[in-house]
PDB file of C-alpha atoms in Angstrom:
ATOM      1  CA  MET A  22      19.745  -4.185  31.016  1.00 46.00           C
ATOM      2  CA  HIS A  23      20.644  -6.682  28.080  1.00 50.00           C
ATOM      3  CA  ARG A  24      22.158  -4.485  26.642  1.00 52.00           C
ATOM      4  CA  ILE A  25      24.349  -3.499  29.346  1.00 47.00           C
ATOM      5  CA  ILE A  26      25.711  -7.362  29.282  1.00 49.00           C
ATOM      6  CA  ILE A  27      26.228  -7.676  25.774  1.00 52.00           C
ATOM      7  CA  ALA A  28      28.457  -4.411  25.585  1.00 49.00           C
ATOM      8  CA  GLY A  29      30.296  -6.229  28.840  1.00 51.00           C
ATOM      9  CA  PHE A  30      30.577 -10.374  27.062  1.00 50.00           C
ATOM     10  CA  MET A  31      31.732  -8.972  23.967  1.00 48.00           C
ATOM     11  CA  ALA A  32      34.789  -6.329  26.237  1.00 46.00           C
ATOM     12  CA  SER A  33      34.841  -9.650  28.470  1.00 45.00           C
ATOM     13  CA  LEU A  34      37.502 -11.372  24.925  1.00 40.00           C
ATOM     14  CA  ALA A  35      40.344  -9.899  25.608  1.00 33.00           C
ATOM     15  CA  GLY A  36      40.470 -11.696  28.720  1.00 34.00           C
ATOM     16  CA  ALA A  37      42.875 -14.421  29.737  1.00 31.00           C
ATOM     17  CA  GLY A  38      45.697 -16.851  28.737  1.00 29.00           C
ATOM     18  CA  ALA A  39      47.855 -16.446  31.015  1.00 29.00           C
ATOM     19  CA  THR A  40      48.520 -19.078  34.442  1.00 31.00           C
ATOM     20  CA  CYS A  41      46.383 -16.844  36.857  1.00 35.00           C
ATOM     21  CA  THR A  42      45.957 -17.005  40.988  1.00 36.00           C
ATOM     22  CA  GLN A  43      44.006 -15.564  43.128  1.00 39.00           C
ATOM     23  CA  VAL A  44      43.618 -11.584  42.946  1.00 39.00           C
ATOM     24  CA  SER A  45      42.213 -10.683  46.127  1.00 40.00           C
ATOM     25  CA  GLY A  46      42.077  -7.752  48.293  1.00 42.00           C
ATOM     26  CA  SER A  47      40.373 -10.118  50.941  1.00 40.00           C
ATOM     27  CA  ASP A  48      41.413 -13.106  53.008  1.00 41.00           C
ATOM     28  CA  THR A  49      38.526 -15.052  52.245  1.00 38.00           C
ATOM     29  CA  PRO A  50      38.689 -17.456  49.745  1.00 39.00           C
ATOM     30  CA  ALA A  51      36.386 -16.739  46.596  1.00 38.00           C
ATOM     31  CA  VAL A  52      36.017 -20.662  45.494  1.00 40.00           C
ATOM     32  CA  GLN A  53      37.038 -23.610  48.039  1.00 40.00           C
ATOM     33  CA  SER A  54      39.466 -24.814  45.190  1.00 47.00           C
ATOM     34  CA  GLN A  55      41.235 -22.099  44.745  1.00 50.00           C
ATOM     35  CA  GLN A  56      44.959 -21.920  44.294  1.00 49.00           C
ATOM     36  CA  ALA A  57      46.941 -19.672  46.614  1.00 43.00           C
ATOM     37  CA  ALA A  58      49.169 -16.987  44.877  1.00 42.00           C
ATOM     38  CA  GLU A  59      53.044 -14.816  45.960  1.00 41.00           C
ATOM     39  CA  PRO A  60      52.076 -10.970  44.580  1.00 44.00           C
ATOM     40  CA  ASN A  61      54.690 -11.713  42.489  1.00 47.00           C
ATOM     41  CA  GLU A  62      52.981 -14.844  40.618  1.00 41.00           C
ATOM     42  CA  VAL A  63      49.675 -12.192  40.255  1.00 42.00           C
ATOM     43  CA  GLU A  64      51.925  -9.236  38.389  1.00 52.00           C
ATOM     44  CA  SER A  65      52.768 -12.242  36.031  1.00 51.00           C
ATOM     45  CA  ALA A  66      49.424 -12.886  35.293  1.00 48.00           C
ATOM     46  CA  ILE A  67      48.514  -9.604  34.689  1.00 53.00           C
ATOM     47  CA  ARG A  68      50.978  -9.214  32.660  1.00 59.00           C
ATOM     48  CA  ASN A  69      50.495 -12.307  30.787  1.00 57.00           C
ATOM     49  CA  LEU A  70      46.996 -10.840  30.462  1.00 59.00           C
ATOM     50  CA  GLN A  71      47.500  -7.318  29.603  1.00 62.00           C
ATOM     51  CA  SER A  72      50.020  -8.933  26.646  1.00 65.00           C
ATOM     52  CA  LYS A  73      47.335 -11.455  25.515  1.00 65.00           C
ATOM     53  CA  ALA A  74      44.865  -8.530  24.880  1.00 65.00           C
ATOM     54  CA  SER A  75      46.891  -5.683  23.096  1.00 70.00           C
ATOM     55  CA  ASP A  76      48.227  -8.956  20.417  1.00 81.00           C
ATOM     56  CA  LEU A  77      44.667  -9.187  19.778  1.00 83.00           C
ATOM     57  CA  LYS A  78      44.511  -7.291  16.336  1.00 90.00           C
ATOM     58  CA  SER A  79      40.902  -9.299  14.985  1.00 92.00           C
ATOM     59  CA  TYR A  80      38.617 -12.125  16.038  1.00 90.00           C
ATOM     60  CA  GLN A  81      35.872 -13.578  15.008  1.00 94.00           C
ATOM     61  CA  ALA A  82      33.071 -16.812  16.595  1.00 94.00           C
ATOM     62  CA  ARG A  83      29.793 -17.819  16.701  1.00 96.00           C
ATOM     63  CA  VAL A  84      27.914 -16.847  19.394  1.00 93.00           C
ATOM     64  CA  ASP A  85      25.677 -18.550  21.663  1.00 95.00           C
ATOM     65  CA  TYR A  86      23.899 -15.790  24.277  1.00 93.00           C
ATOM     66  CA  THR A  87      21.695 -17.328  27.099  1.00 94.00           C
ATOM     67  CA  THR A  88      20.116 -15.191  29.391  1.00 92.00           C
ATOM     68  CA  THR A  89      17.895 -17.343  32.337  1.00 95.00           C
ATOM     69  CA  GLN A  90      15.188 -15.508  34.997  1.00 94.00           C
ATOM     70  CA  PRO A  91      14.515 -18.388  37.506  1.00 94.00           C
ATOM     71  CA  LEU A  92      12.574 -15.581  39.366  1.00 92.00           C
ATOM     72  CA  LEU A  93      10.247 -15.621  36.552  1.00 92.00           C
ATOM     73  CA  GLU A  94      11.024 -19.468  35.203  1.00 93.00           C
ATOM     74  CA  SER A  95      11.878 -18.022  31.558  1.00 95.00           C
ATOM     75  CA  LYS A  96      14.562 -18.702  29.542  1.00 96.00           C
ATOM     76  CA  ALA A  97      16.022 -17.245  26.222  1.00 95.00           C
ATOM     77  CA  ARG A  98      18.358 -18.392  23.787  1.00 96.00           C
ATOM     78  CA  ARG A  99      19.673 -15.750  21.118  1.00 94.00           C
ATOM     79  CA  GLU A 100      22.654 -16.604  18.400  1.00 96.00           C
ATOM     80  CA  GLY A 101      24.616 -14.447  16.342  1.00 95.00           C
ATOM     81  CA  VAL A 102      28.150 -13.822  15.166  1.00 95.00           C
ATOM     82  CA  LEU A 103      30.905 -11.503  16.765  1.00 92.00           C
ATOM     83  CA  TYR A 104      32.571  -9.311  14.888  1.00 93.00           C
ATOM     84  CA  TYR A 105      36.536  -7.715  16.539  1.00 90.00           C
ATOM     85  CA  THR A 106      39.754  -5.735  15.063  1.00 91.00           C
ATOM     86  CA  LYS A 107      41.704  -2.907  16.143  1.00 88.00           C
ATOM     87  CA  SER A 108      44.891  -1.065  14.271  1.00 85.00           C
ATOM     88  CA  GLY A 109      46.779   1.413  16.502  1.00 81.00           C
ATOM     89  CA  ASN A 110      44.438   3.667  17.881  1.00 79.00           C
ATOM     90  CA  GLN A 111      41.246   2.674  16.507  1.00 83.00           C
ATOM     91  CA  SER A 112      38.939  -0.154  17.304  1.00 86.00           C
ATOM     92  CA  SER A 113      36.054  -1.616  16.132  1.00 90.00           C
ATOM     93  CA  LEU A 114      33.990  -4.270  17.517  1.00 89.00           C
ATOM     94  CA  ARG A 115      30.493  -5.640  15.758  1.00 92.00           C
ATOM     95  CA  MET A 116      27.945  -8.153  17.263  1.00 91.00           C
ATOM     96  CA  ASP A 117      25.113  -9.214  15.013  1.00 94.00           C
ATOM     97  CA  PHE A 118      22.027 -11.517  16.869  1.00 94.00           C
ATOM     98  CA  LEU A 119      19.970 -13.525  13.816  1.00 97.00           C
ATOM     99  CA  THR A 120      17.970 -15.785  15.788  1.00 97.00           C
ATOM    100  CA  LEU A 121      16.151 -16.401  19.295  1.00 96.00           C
ATOM    101  CA  GLN A 122      14.499 -19.275  21.151  1.00 97.00           C
ATOM    102  CA  GLN A 123      11.823 -18.697  23.996  1.00 96.00           C
ATOM    103  CA  ASP A 124      11.820 -21.447  27.030  1.00 96.00           C
ATOM    104  CA  ASP A 125      10.789 -24.475  24.402  1.00 93.00           C
ATOM    105  CA  GLU A 126       9.447 -22.747  22.088  1.00 96.00           C
ATOM    106  CA  PRO A 127      10.310 -23.409  18.287  1.00 97.00           C
ATOM    107  CA  ARG A 128      13.947 -20.565  17.159  1.00 96.00           C
ATOM    108  CA  GLN A 129      12.779 -18.332  14.872  1.00 97.00           C
ATOM    109  CA  LYS A 130      15.014 -15.650  13.313  1.00 97.00           C
ATOM    110  CA  TYR A 131      15.181 -12.027  15.736  1.00 96.00           C
ATOM    111  CA  VAL A 132      18.036  -9.955  13.441  1.00 96.00           C
ATOM    112  CA  GLU A 133      19.352  -7.572  16.274  1.00 94.00           C
ATOM    113  CA  GLN A 134      22.756  -5.610  15.533  1.00 94.00           C
ATOM    114  CA  PHE A 135      25.204  -3.701  17.236  1.00 91.00           C
ATOM    115  CA  LEU A 136      28.909  -1.679  15.961  1.00 92.00           C
ATOM    116  CA  PHE A 137      30.512  -0.100  17.664  1.00 90.00           C
ATOM    117  CA  ASP A 138      33.514   1.703  16.343  1.00 90.00           C
ATOM    118  CA  GLY A 139      35.290   4.099  18.502  1.00 88.00           C
ATOM    119  CA  VAL A 140      32.997   7.417  18.337  1.00 91.00           C
ATOM    120  CA  TRP A 141      29.502   5.994  17.528  1.00 91.00           C
ATOM    121  CA  LEU A 142      27.362   2.907  19.004  1.00 89.00           C
ATOM    122  CA  VAL A 143      24.605   1.941  16.799  1.00 93.00           C
ATOM    123  CA  ILE A 144      21.827  -0.637  17.474  1.00 92.00           C
ATOM    124  CA  VAL A 145      19.695  -1.688  14.348  1.00 95.00           C
ATOM    125  CA  ASN A 146      16.296  -3.836  15.538  1.00 95.00           C
ATOM    126  CA  HIS A 147      14.886  -5.317  12.157  1.00 97.00           C
ATOM    127  CA  GLN A 148      11.719  -6.483  14.799  1.00 96.00           C
ATOM    128  CA  THR A 149      11.046  -3.135  15.169  1.00 96.00           C
ATOM    129  CA  GLN A 150      12.646  -1.176  12.363  1.00 97.00           C
ATOM    130  CA  ARG A 151      14.231   1.056  14.393  1.00 97.00           C
ATOM    131  CA  VAL A 152      18.294   2.179  15.171  1.00 96.00           C
ATOM    132  CA  GLU A 153      19.897   3.647  17.736  1.00 94.00           C
ATOM    133  CA  ARG A 154      22.589   5.573  17.091  1.00 94.00           C
ATOM    134  CA  ARG A 155      24.661   6.674  20.797  1.00 90.00           C
ATOM    135  CA  GLN A 156      27.533   9.272  20.350  1.00 92.00           C
ATOM    136  CA  MET A 157      29.957   8.227  23.450  1.00 87.00           C
ATOM    137  CA  ALA A 158      33.214   9.792  22.200  1.00 87.00           C
ATOM    138  CA  GLU A 159      34.484  12.380  20.927  1.00 91.00           C
ATOM    139  CA  PRO A 160      35.375  12.533  16.914  1.00 90.00           C
ATOM    140  CA  ASN A 161      39.078  13.565  17.622  1.00 90.00           C
ATOM    141  CA  ALA A 162      38.890  10.885  20.573  1.00 88.00           C
ATOM    142  CA  PRO A 163      37.721   7.368  19.817  1.00 88.00           C
ATOM    143  CA  VAL A 164      37.438   5.180  22.928  1.00 82.00           C
ATOM    144  CA  ASP A 165      38.878   1.762  22.398  1.00 74.00           C
ATOM    145  CA  ALA A 166      35.233  -0.865  22.404  1.00 71.00           C
ATOM    146  CA  PHE A 167      36.923  -2.594  25.150  1.00 63.00           C
ATOM    147  CA  SER A 168      37.244  -0.009  27.535  1.00 65.00           C
ATOM    148  CA  LEU A 169      33.730   1.179  26.828  1.00 65.00           C
ATOM    149  CA  ALA A 170      32.565  -2.005  27.698  1.00 60.00           C
ATOM    150  CA  GLY A 171      34.990  -3.053  30.872  1.00 58.00           C
ATOM    151  CA  LYS A 172      32.337   0.445  32.325  1.00 59.00           C
ATOM    152  CA  HIS A 173      29.676  -2.209  33.071  1.00 59.00           C
ATOM    153  CA  MET A 174      31.749  -5.713  33.424  1.00 61.00           C
ATOM    154  CA  PRO A 175      35.598  -5.468  34.034  1.00 59.00           C
ATOM    155  CA  VAL A 176      37.447  -6.194  31.042  1.00 57.00           C
ATOM    156  CA  LEU A 177      39.695  -8.385  31.777  1.00 55.00           C
ATOM    157  CA  GLY A 178      43.642  -7.975  30.151  1.00 51.00           C
ATOM    158  CA  PHE A 179      42.459  -4.388  29.857  1.00 51.00           C
ATOM    159  CA  SER A 180      42.199  -3.689  33.580  1.00 56.00           C
ATOM    160  CA  LYS A 181      44.772  -3.319  35.954  1.00 59.00           C
ATOM    161  CA  THR A 182      45.762  -5.367  38.684  1.00 60.00           C
ATOM    162  CA  GLU A 183      44.630  -3.024  42.078  1.00 69.00           C
ATOM    163  CA  ASP A 184      41.446  -2.736  39.602  1.00 71.00           C
ATOM    164  CA  LEU A 185      41.121  -6.739  39.840  1.00 71.00           C
ATOM    165  CA  ARG A 186      42.044  -6.216  43.757  1.00 71.00           C
ATOM    166  CA  ARG A 187      40.030  -3.390  44.506  1.00 79.00           C
ATOM    167  CA  GLN A 188      36.269  -4.462  42.568  1.00 84.00           C
ATOM    168  CA  PHE A 189      36.883  -8.247  43.164  1.00 83.00           C
ATOM    169  CA  ASP A 190      38.117 -11.565  44.785  1.00 82.00           C
ATOM    170  CA  VAL A 191      39.548 -13.296  42.121  1.00 76.00           C
ATOM    171  CA  ALA A 192      40.534 -17.133  41.754  1.00 77.00           C
ATOM    172  CA  LEU A 193      41.462 -20.748  39.613  1.00 77.00           C
ATOM    173  CA  VAL A 194      38.782 -23.354  39.981  1.00 78.00           C
ATOM    174  CA  ALA A 195      41.133 -26.162  40.553  1.00 72.00           C
ATOM    175  CA  GLU A 196      40.515 -28.323  37.368  1.00 72.00           C
ATOM    176  CA  PRO A 197      42.957 -31.397  35.654  1.00 78.00           C
ATOM    177  CA  GLU A 198      45.849 -30.244  33.285  1.00 67.00           C
ATOM    178  CA  SER A 199      44.470 -32.195  30.822  1.00 71.00           C
ATOM    179  CA  ALA A 200      41.145 -29.803  30.850  1.00 81.00           C
ATOM    180  CA  ALA A 201      41.208 -28.222  27.337  1.00 88.00           C
ATOM    181  CA  LEU A 202      39.658 -24.830  29.591  1.00 84.00           C
ATOM    182  CA  GLN A 203      40.771 -23.089  32.911  1.00 78.00           C
ATOM    183  CA  HIS A 204      38.189 -21.769  34.956  1.00 80.00           C
ATOM    184  CA  LEU A 205      38.588 -18.345  36.292  1.00 80.00           C
ATOM    185  CA  HIS A 206      36.008 -17.125  39.028  1.00 83.00           C
ATOM    186  CA  LEU A 207      35.705 -13.534  40.780  1.00 85.00           C
ATOM    187  CA  THR A 208      33.293 -12.915  43.343  1.00 91.00           C
ATOM    188  CA  VAL A 209      31.907  -9.244  42.954  1.00 91.00           C
ATOM    189  CA  ARG A 210      33.490  -7.767  46.610  1.00 92.00           C
ATOM    190  CA  PRO A 211      30.630  -5.461  49.216  1.00 94.00           C
ATOM    191  CA  ASP A 212      32.211  -1.992  48.457  1.00 92.00           C
ATOM    192  CA  SER A 213      33.137  -3.022  44.491  1.00 90.00           C
ATOM    193  CA  ALA A 214      31.783  -0.248  42.085  1.00 86.00           C
ATOM    194  CA  TYR A 215      29.743  -3.877  40.613  1.00 86.00           C
ATOM    195  CA  LYS A 216      27.756  -5.056  43.408  1.00 91.00           C
ATOM    196  CA  ASP A 217      24.499  -3.691  42.406  1.00 91.00           C
ATOM    197  CA  ASP A 218      24.925  -5.444  38.882  1.00 87.00           C
ATOM    198  CA  TYR A 219      26.260  -8.143  39.977  1.00 90.00           C
ATOM    199  CA  THR A 220      27.143 -11.007  42.249  1.00 94.00           C
ATOM    200  CA  GLU A 221      29.959 -13.327  40.882  1.00 93.00           C
ATOM    201  CA  ILE A 222      31.343 -13.182  37.358  1.00 88.00           C
ATOM    202  CA  ASP A 223      32.985 -16.933  35.702  1.00 87.00           C
ATOM    203  CA  PHE A 224      35.590 -17.069  32.562  1.00 82.00           C
ATOM    204  CA  TRP A 225      35.990 -20.777  30.623  1.00 84.00           C
ATOM    205  CA  ILE A 226      39.967 -19.669  29.180  1.00 79.00           C
ATOM    206  CA  ASP A 227      40.290 -21.607  25.911  1.00 82.00           C
ATOM    207  CA  ARG A 228      43.679 -23.266  26.551  1.00 78.00           C
ATOM    208  CA  LYS A 229      45.206 -23.282  23.233  1.00 81.00           C
ATOM    209  CA  ILE A 230      44.236 -19.980  22.707  1.00 80.00           C
ATOM    210  CA  GLY A 231      44.152 -18.298  25.572  1.00 76.00           C
ATOM    211  CA  LEU A 232      41.091 -16.116  25.123  1.00 79.00           C
ATOM    212  CA  PRO A 233      37.790 -17.301  27.202  1.00 80.00           C
ATOM    213  CA  ALA A 234      35.585 -19.379  25.010  1.00 87.00           C
ATOM    214  CA  LYS A 235      32.537 -19.745  27.727  1.00 89.00           C
ATOM    215  CA  ILE A 236      31.730 -16.523  30.131  1.00 88.00           C
ATOM    216  CA  ARG A 237      29.303 -16.868  32.849  1.00 91.00           C
ATOM    217  CA  ALA A 238      27.855 -13.769  35.069  1.00 90.00           C
ATOM    218  CA  ILE A 239      24.961 -13.422  37.802  1.00 93.00           C
ATOM    219  CA  THR A 240      23.779 -10.429  38.544  1.00 91.00           C
ATOM    220  CA  THR A 241      21.826  -8.998  41.814  1.00 93.00           C
ATOM    221  CA  GLU A 242      18.497 -10.028  40.079  1.00 93.00           C
ATOM    222  CA  GLU A 243      19.731 -13.653  39.946  1.00 94.00           C
ATOM    223  CA  ASP A 244      18.982 -13.851  36.445  1.00 93.00           C
ATOM    224  CA  ILE A 245      22.018 -16.011  35.160  1.00 94.00           C
ATOM    225  CA  HIS A 246      23.857 -14.616  31.624  1.00 91.00           C
ATOM    226  CA  GLU A 247      26.022 -17.269  30.056  1.00 92.00           C
ATOM    227  CA  ILE A 248      27.576 -16.584  26.070  1.00 90.00           C
ATOM    228  CA  ARG A 249      29.632 -18.992  24.424  1.00 93.00           C
ATOM    229  CA  LEU A 250      32.302 -18.416  21.674  1.00 91.00           C
ATOM    230  CA  ILE A 251      32.739 -20.448  19.005  1.00 95.00           C
ATOM    231  CA  ASP A 252      35.335 -21.751  16.370  1.00 95.00           C
ATOM    232  CA  PRO A 253      37.079 -18.626  16.970  1.00 92.00           C
ATOM    233  CA  GLN A 254      39.546 -16.602  14.400  1.00 93.00           C
ATOM    234  CA  VAL A 255      42.476 -14.561  16.098  1.00 89.00           C
ATOM    235  CA  ASN A 256      43.892 -12.819  13.851  1.00 92.00           C
ATOM    236  CA  LYS A 257      43.614 -13.946  11.151  1.00 94.00           C
ATOM    237  CA  GLY A 258      42.121 -10.301  10.227  1.00 94.00           C
ATOM    238  CA  ILE A 259      38.344  -9.136   8.822  1.00 95.00           C
ATOM    239  CA  GLU A 260      37.436  -7.322   6.085  1.00 94.00           C
ATOM    240  CA  PRO A 261      36.267  -3.866   6.491  1.00 92.00           C
ATOM    241  CA  LYS A 262      33.434  -4.081   4.880  1.00 93.00           C
ATOM    242  CA  MET A 263      31.964  -6.016   8.202  1.00 94.00           C
ATOM    243  CA  PHE A 264      32.218  -2.887   9.777  1.00 94.00           C
ATOM    244  CA  ARG A 265      29.478  -0.754   7.694  1.00 92.00           C
ATOM    245  CA  ILE A 266      26.103  -1.531   8.565  1.00 91.00           C
ATOM    246  CA  ASP A 267      23.647   0.516   6.198  1.00 90.00           C
ATOM    247  CA  THR A 268      19.748   1.553   7.548  1.00 90.00           C
ATOM    248  CA  PRO A 269      16.664  -0.530   5.887  1.00 92.00           C
ATOM    249  CA  ARG A 270      14.850   0.544   3.654  1.00 94.00           C
ATOM    250  CA  GLY A 271      11.542   2.197   5.841  1.00 96.00           C
ATOM    251  CA  PHE A 272      14.272   2.033   9.205  1.00 97.00           C
ATOM    252  CA  THR A 273      13.452   5.075  11.732  1.00 97.00           C
ATOM    253  CA  THR A 274      16.464   6.266  13.436  1.00 96.00           C
ATOM    254  CA  GLU A 275      17.132   8.453  16.765  1.00 96.00           C
ATOM    255  CA  VAL A 276      20.491   9.743  16.890  1.00 96.00           C
ATOM    256  CA  MET A 277      21.105  10.704  20.536  1.00 94.00           C
ATOM    257  CA  PRO A 278      24.731  12.963  20.599  1.00 95.00           C
ATOM    258  CA  LEU A 279      27.561  12.827  23.793  1.00 90.00           C
ATOM    259  CA  GLU A 280      26.502  14.017  27.144  1.00 82.00           C
ATOM    260  CA  LYS A 281      28.999  17.019  27.596  1.00 73.00           C
ATOM    261  CA  ASP A 282      29.196  17.658  31.994  1.00 61.00           C
ATOM    262  CA  ALA A 283      28.287  20.943  32.979  1.00 51.00           C
ATOM    263  CA  PRO A 284      30.578  23.564  33.190  1.00 53.00           C
ATOM    264  CA  ARG A 285      31.358  24.027  37.149  1.00 48.00           C
ATOM    265  CA  LYS A 286      30.098  27.547  38.176  1.00 51.00           C
TER     266      LYS A 286
END
């Protein structure tokens, strides 16, 4: 489950920078402090979100990812670095986790790397010395990293307005105008495609750069996944070598080719 959450969080980077108001297919308020909006304001907000996403050419930030399981009274914290680059129709996304802290135990070295180049998703676990290479698309038809991960979590800025309305009640949570972050709250609708995974998702947008600074998702199992994006570097370029991961000596590799749909009879 944590891999799905990680993919979704990475996708959500392209989120929001605009003044976003309620996007809802229901008259039921998502949160008490939401602000009402005319349809044209909603459309304008989504267009601004999409514009922000399309302008993103590279992104780098430190990651602080916490998983809390209230029912098990357990908490795990992972820290690392995230990289994203896009040029034309090609995009690459990499996340390196470097440390792990379980509950109140001391933080320890724990390296796990995720890399997606549009065709292959590569996961390198340095604890188990195992590499997983999973083909996600045909080589001549690469998939944008955000589009792929968006299957597991809404990708604000890439999602169409009608899709958000169909899947969520979305509201802008009232914050002081001086606040550095803008808070968006998504409540999963009963008939949503995400209804078996989440109950609600929150995004806190850095007003200065117009991208998420914190994301929190609550699953149907009541687990809380929270990620903070620290010291973001936007459109400052990233060296291509950062999107190559060599298999360490002695690691085992499992290759999973693309699953193709069976022909219809």
